[in-house]
Short mmCIF file of C-alpha atoms in Angstrom, two decimals:
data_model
loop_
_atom_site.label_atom_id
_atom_site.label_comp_id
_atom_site.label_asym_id
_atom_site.label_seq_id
_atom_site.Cartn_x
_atom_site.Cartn_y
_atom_site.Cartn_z
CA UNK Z 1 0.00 0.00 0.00
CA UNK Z 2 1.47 3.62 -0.91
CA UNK Z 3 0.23 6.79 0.83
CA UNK Z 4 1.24 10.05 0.04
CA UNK Z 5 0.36 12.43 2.97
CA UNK Z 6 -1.81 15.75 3.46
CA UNK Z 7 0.63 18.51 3.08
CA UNK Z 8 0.40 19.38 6.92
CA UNK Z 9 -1.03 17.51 10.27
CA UNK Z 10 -2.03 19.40 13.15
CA UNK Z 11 -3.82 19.45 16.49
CA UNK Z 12 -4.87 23.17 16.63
CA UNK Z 13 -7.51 25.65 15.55
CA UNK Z 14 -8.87 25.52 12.11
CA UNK Z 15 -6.83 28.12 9.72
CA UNK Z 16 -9.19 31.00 8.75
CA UNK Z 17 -8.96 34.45 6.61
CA UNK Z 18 -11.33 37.05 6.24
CA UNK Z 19 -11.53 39.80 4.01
CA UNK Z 20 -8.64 42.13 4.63
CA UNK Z 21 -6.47 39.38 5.93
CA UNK Z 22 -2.87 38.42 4.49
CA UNK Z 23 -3.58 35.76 2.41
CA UNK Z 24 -7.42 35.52 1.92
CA UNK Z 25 -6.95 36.62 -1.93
CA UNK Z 26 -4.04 33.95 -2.49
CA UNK Z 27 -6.38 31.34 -0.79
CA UNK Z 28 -9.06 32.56 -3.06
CA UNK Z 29 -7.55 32.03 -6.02
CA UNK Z 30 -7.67 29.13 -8.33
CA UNK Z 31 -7.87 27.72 -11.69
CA UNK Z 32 -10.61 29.72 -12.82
CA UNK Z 33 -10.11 33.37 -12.89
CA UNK Z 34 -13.12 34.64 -14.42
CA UNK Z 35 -15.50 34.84 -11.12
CA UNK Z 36 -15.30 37.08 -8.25
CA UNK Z 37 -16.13 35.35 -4.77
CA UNK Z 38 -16.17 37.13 -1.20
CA UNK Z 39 -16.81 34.93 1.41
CA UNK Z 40 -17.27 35.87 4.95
CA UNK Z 41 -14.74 33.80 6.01
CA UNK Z 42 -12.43 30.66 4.57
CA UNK Z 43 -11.86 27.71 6.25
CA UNK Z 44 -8.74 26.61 5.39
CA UNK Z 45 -9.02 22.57 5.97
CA UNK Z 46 -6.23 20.12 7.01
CA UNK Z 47 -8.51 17.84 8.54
CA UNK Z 48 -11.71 16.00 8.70
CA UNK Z 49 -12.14 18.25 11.84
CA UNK Z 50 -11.52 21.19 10.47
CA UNK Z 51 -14.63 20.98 8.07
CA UNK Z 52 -16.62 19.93 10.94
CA UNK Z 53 -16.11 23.20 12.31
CA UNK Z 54 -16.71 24.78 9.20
CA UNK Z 55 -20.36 23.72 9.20
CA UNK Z 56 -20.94 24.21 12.08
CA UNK Z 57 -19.98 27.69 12.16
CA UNK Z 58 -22.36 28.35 9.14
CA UNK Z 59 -24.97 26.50 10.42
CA UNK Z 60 -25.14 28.64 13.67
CA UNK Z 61 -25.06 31.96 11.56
CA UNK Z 62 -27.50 30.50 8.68
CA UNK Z 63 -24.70 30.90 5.90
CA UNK Z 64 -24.21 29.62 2.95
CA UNK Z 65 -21.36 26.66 2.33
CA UNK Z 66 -19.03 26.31 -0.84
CA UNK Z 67 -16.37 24.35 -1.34
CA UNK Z 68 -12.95 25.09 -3.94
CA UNK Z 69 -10.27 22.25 -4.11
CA UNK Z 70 -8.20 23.53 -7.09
CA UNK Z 71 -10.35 25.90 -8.48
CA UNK Z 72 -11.20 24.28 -11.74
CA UNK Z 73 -15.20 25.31 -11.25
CA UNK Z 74 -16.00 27.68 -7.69
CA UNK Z 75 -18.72 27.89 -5.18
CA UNK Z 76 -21.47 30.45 -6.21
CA UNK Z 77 -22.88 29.44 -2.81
CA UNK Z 78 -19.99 31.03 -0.92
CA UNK Z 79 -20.56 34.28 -1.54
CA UNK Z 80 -21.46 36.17 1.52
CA UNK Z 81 -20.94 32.63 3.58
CA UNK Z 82 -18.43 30.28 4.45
CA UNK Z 83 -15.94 29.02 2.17
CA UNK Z 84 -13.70 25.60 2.92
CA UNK Z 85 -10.54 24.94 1.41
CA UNK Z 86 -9.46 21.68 0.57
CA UNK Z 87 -6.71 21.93 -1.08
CA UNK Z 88 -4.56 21.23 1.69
CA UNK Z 89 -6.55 17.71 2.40
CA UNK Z 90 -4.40 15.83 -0.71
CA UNK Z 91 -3.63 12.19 0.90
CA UNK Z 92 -3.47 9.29 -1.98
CA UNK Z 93 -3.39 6.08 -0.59
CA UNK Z 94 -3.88 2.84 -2.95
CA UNK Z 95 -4.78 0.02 -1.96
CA UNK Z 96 -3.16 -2.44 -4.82
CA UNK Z 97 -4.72 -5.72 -3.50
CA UNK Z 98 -8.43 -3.79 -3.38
CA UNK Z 99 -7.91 -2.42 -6.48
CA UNK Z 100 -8.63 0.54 -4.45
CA UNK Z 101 -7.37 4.41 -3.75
CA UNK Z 102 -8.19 6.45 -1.04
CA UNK Z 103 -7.91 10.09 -2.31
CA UNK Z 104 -8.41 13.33 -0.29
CA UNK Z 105 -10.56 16.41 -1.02
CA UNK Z 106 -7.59 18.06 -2.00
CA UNK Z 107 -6.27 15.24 -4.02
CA UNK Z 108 -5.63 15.72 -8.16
CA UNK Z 109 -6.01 13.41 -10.64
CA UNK Z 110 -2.09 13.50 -11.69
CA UNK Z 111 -1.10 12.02 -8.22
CA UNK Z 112 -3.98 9.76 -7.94
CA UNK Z 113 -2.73 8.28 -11.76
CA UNK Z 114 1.00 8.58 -10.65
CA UNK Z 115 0.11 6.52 -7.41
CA UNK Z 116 -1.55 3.95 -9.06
CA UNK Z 117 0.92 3.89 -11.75
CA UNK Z 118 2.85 2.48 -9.33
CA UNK Z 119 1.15 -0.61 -9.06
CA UNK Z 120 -0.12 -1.31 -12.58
CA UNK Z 121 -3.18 0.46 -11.74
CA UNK Z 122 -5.09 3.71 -13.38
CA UNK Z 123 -7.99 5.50 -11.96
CA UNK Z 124 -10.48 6.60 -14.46
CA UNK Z 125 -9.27 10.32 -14.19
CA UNK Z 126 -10.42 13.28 -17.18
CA UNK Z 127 -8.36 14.86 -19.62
CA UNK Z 128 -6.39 16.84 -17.51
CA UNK Z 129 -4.41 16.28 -14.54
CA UNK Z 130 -4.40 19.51 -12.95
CA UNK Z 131 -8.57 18.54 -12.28
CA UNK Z 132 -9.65 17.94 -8.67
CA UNK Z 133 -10.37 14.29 -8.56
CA UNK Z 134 -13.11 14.53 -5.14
CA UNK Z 135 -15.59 17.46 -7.41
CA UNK Z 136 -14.83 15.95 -10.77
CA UNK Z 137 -16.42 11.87 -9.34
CA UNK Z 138 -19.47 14.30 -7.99
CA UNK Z 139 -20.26 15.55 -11.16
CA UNK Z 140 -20.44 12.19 -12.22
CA UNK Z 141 -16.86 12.08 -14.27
CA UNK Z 142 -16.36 11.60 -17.80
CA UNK Z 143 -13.00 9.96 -18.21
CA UNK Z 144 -10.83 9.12 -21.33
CA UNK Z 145 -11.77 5.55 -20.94
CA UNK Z 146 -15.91 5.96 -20.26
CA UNK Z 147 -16.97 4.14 -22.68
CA UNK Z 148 -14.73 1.15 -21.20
CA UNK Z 149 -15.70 1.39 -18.01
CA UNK Z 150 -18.57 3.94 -17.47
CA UNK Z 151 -18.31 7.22 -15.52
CA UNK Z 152 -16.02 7.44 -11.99
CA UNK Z 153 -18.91 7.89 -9.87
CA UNK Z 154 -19.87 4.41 -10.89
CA UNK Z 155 -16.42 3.19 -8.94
CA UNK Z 156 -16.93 4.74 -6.15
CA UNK Z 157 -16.86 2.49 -2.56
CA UNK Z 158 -17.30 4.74 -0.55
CA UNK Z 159 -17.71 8.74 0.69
CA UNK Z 160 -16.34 10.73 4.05
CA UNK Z 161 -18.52 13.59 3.88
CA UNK Z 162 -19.58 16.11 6.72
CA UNK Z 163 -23.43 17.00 6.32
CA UNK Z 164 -25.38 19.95 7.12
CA UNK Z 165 -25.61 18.71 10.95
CA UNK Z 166 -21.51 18.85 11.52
CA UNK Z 167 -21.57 15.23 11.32
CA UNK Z 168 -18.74 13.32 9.63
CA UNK Z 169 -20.08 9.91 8.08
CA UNK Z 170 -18.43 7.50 6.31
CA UNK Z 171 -21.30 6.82 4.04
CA UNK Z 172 -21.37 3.45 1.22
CA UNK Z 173 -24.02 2.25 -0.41
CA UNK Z 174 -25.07 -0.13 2.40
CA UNK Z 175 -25.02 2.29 5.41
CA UNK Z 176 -26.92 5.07 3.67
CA UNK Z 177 -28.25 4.23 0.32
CA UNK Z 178 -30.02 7.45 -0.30
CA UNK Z 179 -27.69 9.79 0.89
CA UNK Z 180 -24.62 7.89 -0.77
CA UNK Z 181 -26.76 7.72 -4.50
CA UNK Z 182 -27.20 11.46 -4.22
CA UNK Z 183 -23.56 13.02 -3.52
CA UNK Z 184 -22.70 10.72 -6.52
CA UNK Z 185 -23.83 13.12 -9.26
CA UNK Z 186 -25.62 15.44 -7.19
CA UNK Z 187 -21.79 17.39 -6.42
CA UNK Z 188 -21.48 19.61 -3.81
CA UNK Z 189 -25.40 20.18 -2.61
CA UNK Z 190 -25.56 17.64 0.18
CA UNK Z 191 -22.48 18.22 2.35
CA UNK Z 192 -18.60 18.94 2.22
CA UNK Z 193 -16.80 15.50 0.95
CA UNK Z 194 -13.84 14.89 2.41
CA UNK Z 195 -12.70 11.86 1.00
CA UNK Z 196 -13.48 8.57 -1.36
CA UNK Z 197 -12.94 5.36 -1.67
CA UNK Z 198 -12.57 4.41 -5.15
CA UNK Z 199 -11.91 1.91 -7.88
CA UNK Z 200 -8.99 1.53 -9.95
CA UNK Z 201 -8.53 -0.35 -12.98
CA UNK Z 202 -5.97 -2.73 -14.52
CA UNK Z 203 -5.09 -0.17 -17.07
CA UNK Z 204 -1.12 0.35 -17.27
CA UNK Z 205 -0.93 1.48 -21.34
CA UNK Z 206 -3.29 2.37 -23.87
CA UNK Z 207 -3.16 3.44 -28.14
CA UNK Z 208 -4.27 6.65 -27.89
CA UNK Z 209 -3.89 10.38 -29.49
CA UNK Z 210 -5.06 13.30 -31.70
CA UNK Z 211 -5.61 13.57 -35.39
CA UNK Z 212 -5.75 17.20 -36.31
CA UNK Z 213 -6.78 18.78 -39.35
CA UNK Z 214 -6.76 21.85 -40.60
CA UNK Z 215 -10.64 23.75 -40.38
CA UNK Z 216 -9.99 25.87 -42.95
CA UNK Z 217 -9.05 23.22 -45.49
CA UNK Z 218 -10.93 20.48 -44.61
CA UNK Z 219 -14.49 21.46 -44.58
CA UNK Z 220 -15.55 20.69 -40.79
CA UNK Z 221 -19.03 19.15 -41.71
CA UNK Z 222 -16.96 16.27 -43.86
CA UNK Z 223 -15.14 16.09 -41.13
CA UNK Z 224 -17.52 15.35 -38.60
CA UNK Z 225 -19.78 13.38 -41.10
CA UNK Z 226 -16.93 11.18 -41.53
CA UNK Z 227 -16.51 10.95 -37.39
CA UNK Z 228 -19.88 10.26 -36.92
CA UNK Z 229 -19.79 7.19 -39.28
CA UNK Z 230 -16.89 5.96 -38.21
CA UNK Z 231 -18.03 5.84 -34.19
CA UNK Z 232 -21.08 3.80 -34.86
CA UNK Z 233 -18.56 0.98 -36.11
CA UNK Z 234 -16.51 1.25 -32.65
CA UNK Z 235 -16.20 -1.45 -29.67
CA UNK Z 236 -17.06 0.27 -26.25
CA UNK Z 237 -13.37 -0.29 -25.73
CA UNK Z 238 -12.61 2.44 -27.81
CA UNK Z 239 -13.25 6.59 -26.08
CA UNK Z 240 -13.71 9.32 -28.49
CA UNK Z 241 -14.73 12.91 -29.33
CA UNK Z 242 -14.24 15.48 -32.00
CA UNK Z 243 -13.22 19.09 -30.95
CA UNK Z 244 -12.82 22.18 -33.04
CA UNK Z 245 -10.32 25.20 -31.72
CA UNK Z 246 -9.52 28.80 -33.27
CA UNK Z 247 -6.46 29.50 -31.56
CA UNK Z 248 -5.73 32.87 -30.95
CA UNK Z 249 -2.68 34.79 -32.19
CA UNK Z 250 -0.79 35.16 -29.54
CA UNK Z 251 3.25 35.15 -29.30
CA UNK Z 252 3.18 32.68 -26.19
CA UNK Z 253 1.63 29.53 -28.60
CA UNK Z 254 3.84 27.91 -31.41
CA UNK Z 255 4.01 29.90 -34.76
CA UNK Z 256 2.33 26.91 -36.41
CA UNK Z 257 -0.95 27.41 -34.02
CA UNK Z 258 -1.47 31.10 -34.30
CA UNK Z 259 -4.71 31.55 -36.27
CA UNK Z 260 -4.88 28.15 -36.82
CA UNK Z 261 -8.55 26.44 -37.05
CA UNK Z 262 -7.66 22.89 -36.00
CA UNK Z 263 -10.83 20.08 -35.61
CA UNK Z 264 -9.57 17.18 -33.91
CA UNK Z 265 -10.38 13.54 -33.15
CA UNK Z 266 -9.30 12.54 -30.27
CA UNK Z 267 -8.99 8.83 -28.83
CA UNK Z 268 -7.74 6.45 -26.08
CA UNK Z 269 -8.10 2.39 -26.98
CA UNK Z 270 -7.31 0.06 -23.91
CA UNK Z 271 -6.66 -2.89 -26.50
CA UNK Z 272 -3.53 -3.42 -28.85
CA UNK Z 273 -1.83 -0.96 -30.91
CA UNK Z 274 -2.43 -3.47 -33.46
CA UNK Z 275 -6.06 -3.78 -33.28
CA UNK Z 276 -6.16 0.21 -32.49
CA UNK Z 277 -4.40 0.46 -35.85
CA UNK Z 278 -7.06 -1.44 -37.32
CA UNK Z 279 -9.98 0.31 -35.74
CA UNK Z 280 -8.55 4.04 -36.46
CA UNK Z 281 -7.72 3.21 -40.36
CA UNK Z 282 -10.90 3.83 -42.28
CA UNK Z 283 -11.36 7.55 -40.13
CA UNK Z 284 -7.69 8.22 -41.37
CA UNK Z 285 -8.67 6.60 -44.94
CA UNK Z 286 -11.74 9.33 -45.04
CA UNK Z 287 -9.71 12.45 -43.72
CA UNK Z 288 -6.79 12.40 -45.64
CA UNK Z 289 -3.79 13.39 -44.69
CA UNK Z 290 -3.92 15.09 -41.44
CA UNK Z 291 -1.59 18.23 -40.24
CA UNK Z 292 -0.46 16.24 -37.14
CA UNK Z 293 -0.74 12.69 -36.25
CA UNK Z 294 -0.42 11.47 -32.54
CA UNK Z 295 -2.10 8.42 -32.45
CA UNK Z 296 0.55 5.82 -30.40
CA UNK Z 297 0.69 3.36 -28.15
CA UNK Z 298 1.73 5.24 -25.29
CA UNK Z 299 2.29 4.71 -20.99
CA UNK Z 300 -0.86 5.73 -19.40
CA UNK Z 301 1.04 8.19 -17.60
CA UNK Z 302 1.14 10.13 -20.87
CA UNK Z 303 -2.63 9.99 -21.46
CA UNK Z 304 -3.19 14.16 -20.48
CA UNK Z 305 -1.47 14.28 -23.63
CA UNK Z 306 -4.48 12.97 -25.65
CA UNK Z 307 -6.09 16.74 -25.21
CA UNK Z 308 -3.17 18.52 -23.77
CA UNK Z 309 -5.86 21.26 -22.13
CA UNK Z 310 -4.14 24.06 -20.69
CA UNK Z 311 -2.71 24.07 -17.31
CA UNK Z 312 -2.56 27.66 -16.46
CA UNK Z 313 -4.96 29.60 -14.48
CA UNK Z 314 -7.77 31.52 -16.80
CA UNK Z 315 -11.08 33.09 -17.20
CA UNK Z 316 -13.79 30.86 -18.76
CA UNK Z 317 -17.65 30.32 -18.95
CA UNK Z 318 -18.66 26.76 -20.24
CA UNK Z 319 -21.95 25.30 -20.50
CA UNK Z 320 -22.64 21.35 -22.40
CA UNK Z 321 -25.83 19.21 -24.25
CA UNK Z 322 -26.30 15.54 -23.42
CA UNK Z 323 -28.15 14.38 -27.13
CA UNK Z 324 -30.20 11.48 -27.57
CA UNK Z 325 -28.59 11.23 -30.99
CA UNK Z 326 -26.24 13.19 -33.63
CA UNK Z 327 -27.81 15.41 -36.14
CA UNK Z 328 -24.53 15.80 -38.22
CA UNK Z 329 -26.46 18.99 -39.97
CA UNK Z 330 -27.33 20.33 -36.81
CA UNK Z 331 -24.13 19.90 -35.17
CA UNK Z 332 -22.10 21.40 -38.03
CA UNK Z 333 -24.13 24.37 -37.68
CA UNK Z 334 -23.44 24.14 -34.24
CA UNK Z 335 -19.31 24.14 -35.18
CA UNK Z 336 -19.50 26.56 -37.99
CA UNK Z 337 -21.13 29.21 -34.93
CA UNK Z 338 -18.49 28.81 -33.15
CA UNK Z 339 -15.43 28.71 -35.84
CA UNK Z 340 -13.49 31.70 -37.76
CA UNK Z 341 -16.60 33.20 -38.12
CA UNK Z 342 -17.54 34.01 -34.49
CA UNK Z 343 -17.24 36.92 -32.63
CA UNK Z 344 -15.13 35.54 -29.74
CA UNK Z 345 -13.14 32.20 -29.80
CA UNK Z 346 -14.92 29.44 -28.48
CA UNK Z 347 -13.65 25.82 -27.88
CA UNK Z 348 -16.20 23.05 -28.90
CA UNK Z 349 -15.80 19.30 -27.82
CA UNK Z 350 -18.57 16.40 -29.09
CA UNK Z 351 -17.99 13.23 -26.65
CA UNK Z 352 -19.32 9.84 -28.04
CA UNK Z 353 -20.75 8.49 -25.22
CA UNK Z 354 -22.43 4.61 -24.86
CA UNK Z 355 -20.95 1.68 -24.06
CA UNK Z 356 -20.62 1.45 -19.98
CA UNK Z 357 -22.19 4.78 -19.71
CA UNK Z 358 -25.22 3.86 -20.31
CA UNK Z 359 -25.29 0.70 -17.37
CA UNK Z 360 -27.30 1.69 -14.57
CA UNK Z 361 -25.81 2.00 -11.30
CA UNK Z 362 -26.72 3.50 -7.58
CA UNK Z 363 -26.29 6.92 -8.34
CA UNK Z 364 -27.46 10.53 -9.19
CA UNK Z 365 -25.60 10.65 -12.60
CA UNK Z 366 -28.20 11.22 -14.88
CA UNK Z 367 -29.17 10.96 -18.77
CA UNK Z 368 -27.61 7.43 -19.06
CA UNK Z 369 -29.63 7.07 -22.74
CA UNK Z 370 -27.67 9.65 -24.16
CA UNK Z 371 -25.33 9.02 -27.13
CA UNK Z 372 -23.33 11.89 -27.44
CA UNK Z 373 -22.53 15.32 -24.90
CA UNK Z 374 -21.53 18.68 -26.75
CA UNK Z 375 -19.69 21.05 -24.97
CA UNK Z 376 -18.56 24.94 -25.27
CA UNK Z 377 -16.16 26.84 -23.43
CA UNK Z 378 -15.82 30.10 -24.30
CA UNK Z 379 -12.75 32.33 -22.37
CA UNK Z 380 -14.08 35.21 -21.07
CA UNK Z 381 -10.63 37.39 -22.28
CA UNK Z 382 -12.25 40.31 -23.78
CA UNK Z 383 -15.77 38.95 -23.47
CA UNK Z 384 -18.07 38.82 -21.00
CA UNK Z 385 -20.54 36.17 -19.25
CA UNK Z 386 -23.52 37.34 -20.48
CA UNK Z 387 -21.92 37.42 -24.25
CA UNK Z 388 -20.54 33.60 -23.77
CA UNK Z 389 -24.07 32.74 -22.45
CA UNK Z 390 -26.24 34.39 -26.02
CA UNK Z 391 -23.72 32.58 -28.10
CA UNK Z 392 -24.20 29.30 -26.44
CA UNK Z 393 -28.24 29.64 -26.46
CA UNK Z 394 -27.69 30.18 -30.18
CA UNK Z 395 -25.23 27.52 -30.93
CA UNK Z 396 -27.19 24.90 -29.07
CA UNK Z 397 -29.95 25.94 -30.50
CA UNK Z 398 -28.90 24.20 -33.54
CA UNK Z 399 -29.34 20.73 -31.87
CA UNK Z 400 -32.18 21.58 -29.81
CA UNK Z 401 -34.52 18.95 -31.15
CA UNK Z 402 -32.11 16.18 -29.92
CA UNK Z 403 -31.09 17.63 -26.36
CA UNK Z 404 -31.97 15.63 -23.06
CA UNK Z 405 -30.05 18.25 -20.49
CA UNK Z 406 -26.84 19.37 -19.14
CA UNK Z 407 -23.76 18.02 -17.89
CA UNK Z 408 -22.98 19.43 -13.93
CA UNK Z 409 -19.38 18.73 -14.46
CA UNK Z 410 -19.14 20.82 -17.89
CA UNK Z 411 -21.60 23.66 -16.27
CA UNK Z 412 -18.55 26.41 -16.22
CA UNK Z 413 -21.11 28.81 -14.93
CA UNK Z 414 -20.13 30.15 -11.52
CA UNK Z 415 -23.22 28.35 -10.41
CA UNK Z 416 -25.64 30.83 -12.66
CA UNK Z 417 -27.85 28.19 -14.20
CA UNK Z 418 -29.16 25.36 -12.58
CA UNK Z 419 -31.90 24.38 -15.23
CA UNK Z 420 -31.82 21.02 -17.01
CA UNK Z 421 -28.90 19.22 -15.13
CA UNK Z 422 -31.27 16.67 -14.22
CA UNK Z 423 -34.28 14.81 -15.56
CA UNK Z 424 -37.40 15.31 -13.67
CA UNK Z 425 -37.36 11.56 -11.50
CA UNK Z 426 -33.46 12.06 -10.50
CA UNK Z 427 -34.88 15.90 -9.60
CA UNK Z 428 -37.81 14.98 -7.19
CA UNK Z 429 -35.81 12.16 -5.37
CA UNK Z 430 -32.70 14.37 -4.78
CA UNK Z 431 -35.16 17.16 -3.14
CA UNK Z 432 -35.88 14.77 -1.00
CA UNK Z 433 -32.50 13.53 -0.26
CA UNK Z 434 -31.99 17.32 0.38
CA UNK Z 435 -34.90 17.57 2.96
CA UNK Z 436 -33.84 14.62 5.10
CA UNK Z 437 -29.92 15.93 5.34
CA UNK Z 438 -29.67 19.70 4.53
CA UNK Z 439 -33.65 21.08 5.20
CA UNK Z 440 -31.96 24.27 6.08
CA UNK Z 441 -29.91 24.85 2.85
CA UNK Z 442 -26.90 25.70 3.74
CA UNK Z 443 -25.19 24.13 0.45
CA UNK Z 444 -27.40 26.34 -1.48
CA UNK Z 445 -26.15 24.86 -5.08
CA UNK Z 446 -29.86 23.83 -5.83
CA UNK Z 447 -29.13 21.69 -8.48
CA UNK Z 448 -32.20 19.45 -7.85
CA UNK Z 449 -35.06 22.07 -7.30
CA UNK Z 450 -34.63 23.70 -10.50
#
């Protein structure tokens, strides 16, 4: 068994700032830049106690809780209220004969894969490794490998949370069935997680990469006509989507990328190169030639290279579609909004979805029948919110007739919209969930009353 341990252990008071206080900006900030948050007061937590008195201390002033690990999507809620850090709360512990890790609420996904890595193990982490692995399994978690093996939430043993009563469970799906379905999917609305227990998977390589091609060359609708054929001939073994990306021309990106228009497939196979080589030859066949080519067999330590997102702090609004099918006109209409021709840049991502996805398990995560999520993310660098926002209602638009709702772990809002992340049975029995454990809303993300 390897651990690696929380940055500090202590047996004192909990660490708090307030406005005005050294530090309370620099324990503010976080991956996202683009949203302003004053809390009344930040709990910094090192421990399980720590959060305890966190809640507690809201609940006796009636304020509102949020929670930021690493800042990737922040805590409307905390506005006004009570803020807890987690960043500090980063233990990884795997268990290699459970098949298990043990990761804190602090905890990111490139030392939870590193960890595991260790013992021929992966955990069914996103694209990037910078991402906060305890809010990413709330939202449900849409991996590299989903298709394979289904969302993270799915994996999950078991949950340390503190609820709205200062009470610190350790909650599975035996001891408290209803309260453990809803934090899975239902992210941070039902208490302050402080830990989970969750599956890893026998993973150690994989043939995966990008095939780019140049937007401006290659008409976009071919190109995702072609995708869109080629997916419905794919094992669930096999994790795609297609993303389009004007990249801005900017002196800090390679000259071959400034301006550019690339459209992208990108993919991770957990069988041989060989049969990957097999599988990915009739897209390349119906493409052409493409203007870079990183499809490999590669360590599954290298798999953040399979998007390569950015790892630097930055100001972004994001919203996402779960479709019930692929109208390829729709879609490209849906692309084309958002390509050279747009008024801002805007980065747009279609996930095939499917395969394990779509297995039930005991869990909030909803619109399992989907077949494909669309996503935008828009950086807010010389635009605003409320700009981002009328350009996605106008871009999704275009595959309105096909959308089921919207995906809380690609909701970059700052917790503005709450509307259609949940169908309307996973709605009512999380309000309930949310009587019986917070009937005084202090996690005021209401996620499953709108």
């Amino acid at each position: 068994m390897t651990t690696t341990q929380d940055t500090q252990d202590r047996n004192s008071s909990p660490i708090t700032f307030r406005p005005g206080d050294a530090g309370y900006d620099d324990e503010l900030a976080g991956f996202q830049t683009g949203f302003a948050q004053r809390p009344e007061v930040i709990f910094a937590a090192v421990t399980a106690d720590d959060v305890v008195a966190a809640v507690r201390y809201a609940a006796e002033g009636d304020l509102p809780i949020g929670v930021q690990a690493t800042g990737h999507g922040l805590p409307g809620a905390a506005e006004g209220g009570v803020l807890v850090s987690t960043r500090r709360m980063d233990a990884v512990t795997v268990d290699p004969a459970a098949r298990t890790v043990r990761v804190g609420a602090g905890a990111r996904w490139g030392a939870v894969a590193a960890a595991a890595a260790e013992h021929g193990l992966a955990p069914l982490n996103g694209s990037a490794p910078g991402v906060g692995a305890v809010g990413y399994t709330l939202g449900g978690g849409l991996g590299i490998l989903a298709r394979k093996f289904g969302y993270t939430a799915d994996h999950v043993r078991a949950v340390d949370v503190v609820t709205a009563d200062a009470a610190h469970r350790h909650v599975t799906a035996d001891s408290d069935p209803d309260l453990f379905w809803g934090l899975l999917g239902g992210g941070a609305n039902l208490g302050v997680v402080t830990g989970l227990e969750v599956g890893l998977v026998p993973v150690t390589r994989l043939y995966g990469g990008a095939l780019a091609y140049d937007g401006r060359v290659n008409d976009p609708a071919d190109i995702l006509r072609a995708y869109a054929h080629w997916t419905a001939t794919l094992p669930d073994t096999l994790t795609s989507s297609l993303a389009a990306l004007v990249h801005p021309d900017l002196p800090q990106l390679p000259p071959h990328l400034r301006g550019s228009y690339l459209v992208s497939v990108r993919i991770a196979f957990t069988g041989s190169a060989a049969e990957g080589e097999r599988l990915v030859a009739p897209l390349r066949a119906a493409l052409g030639p493409a203007v870079s080519d990183t499809v490999r067999e590669m360590p599954y330590g290298e798999s953040h290279t399979i998007h390569s997102d950015p790892d630097f702090p930055h100001a972004y609004y994001g919203d996402s579609v779960f479709l019930d099918e692929l109208d390829v006109a729709g879609a490209a209409e849906l692309f084309a909004l958002s390509g050279p021709a747009a008024d801002a840049m805007h980065v747009v991502q279609l996930n095939h979805l499917g395969g394990a996805l779509s297995r039930p398990a005991p869990n909030a995560v909803p619109y399992r029948d989907a077949g494909w999520l669309v996503r935008i993310l828009s950086p807010l660098d010389g635009t605003s919110r409320e700009a981002a926002r009328a350009h996605h209602a106008r871009a999704f638009g275009a595959v309105a007739e096909h959308a089921l709702g919207r995906s809380l772990n690609f909701a970059f809002g700052g917790g503005d919209r709450t509307e259609g992340l949940y169908d309307a049975e996973t709605r009512k029995r999380l309000a309930d969930v949310k009587a019986a454990y917070d009937p005084a809303n202090l996690f005021r993300r209401n996620y499953n009353v709108q």
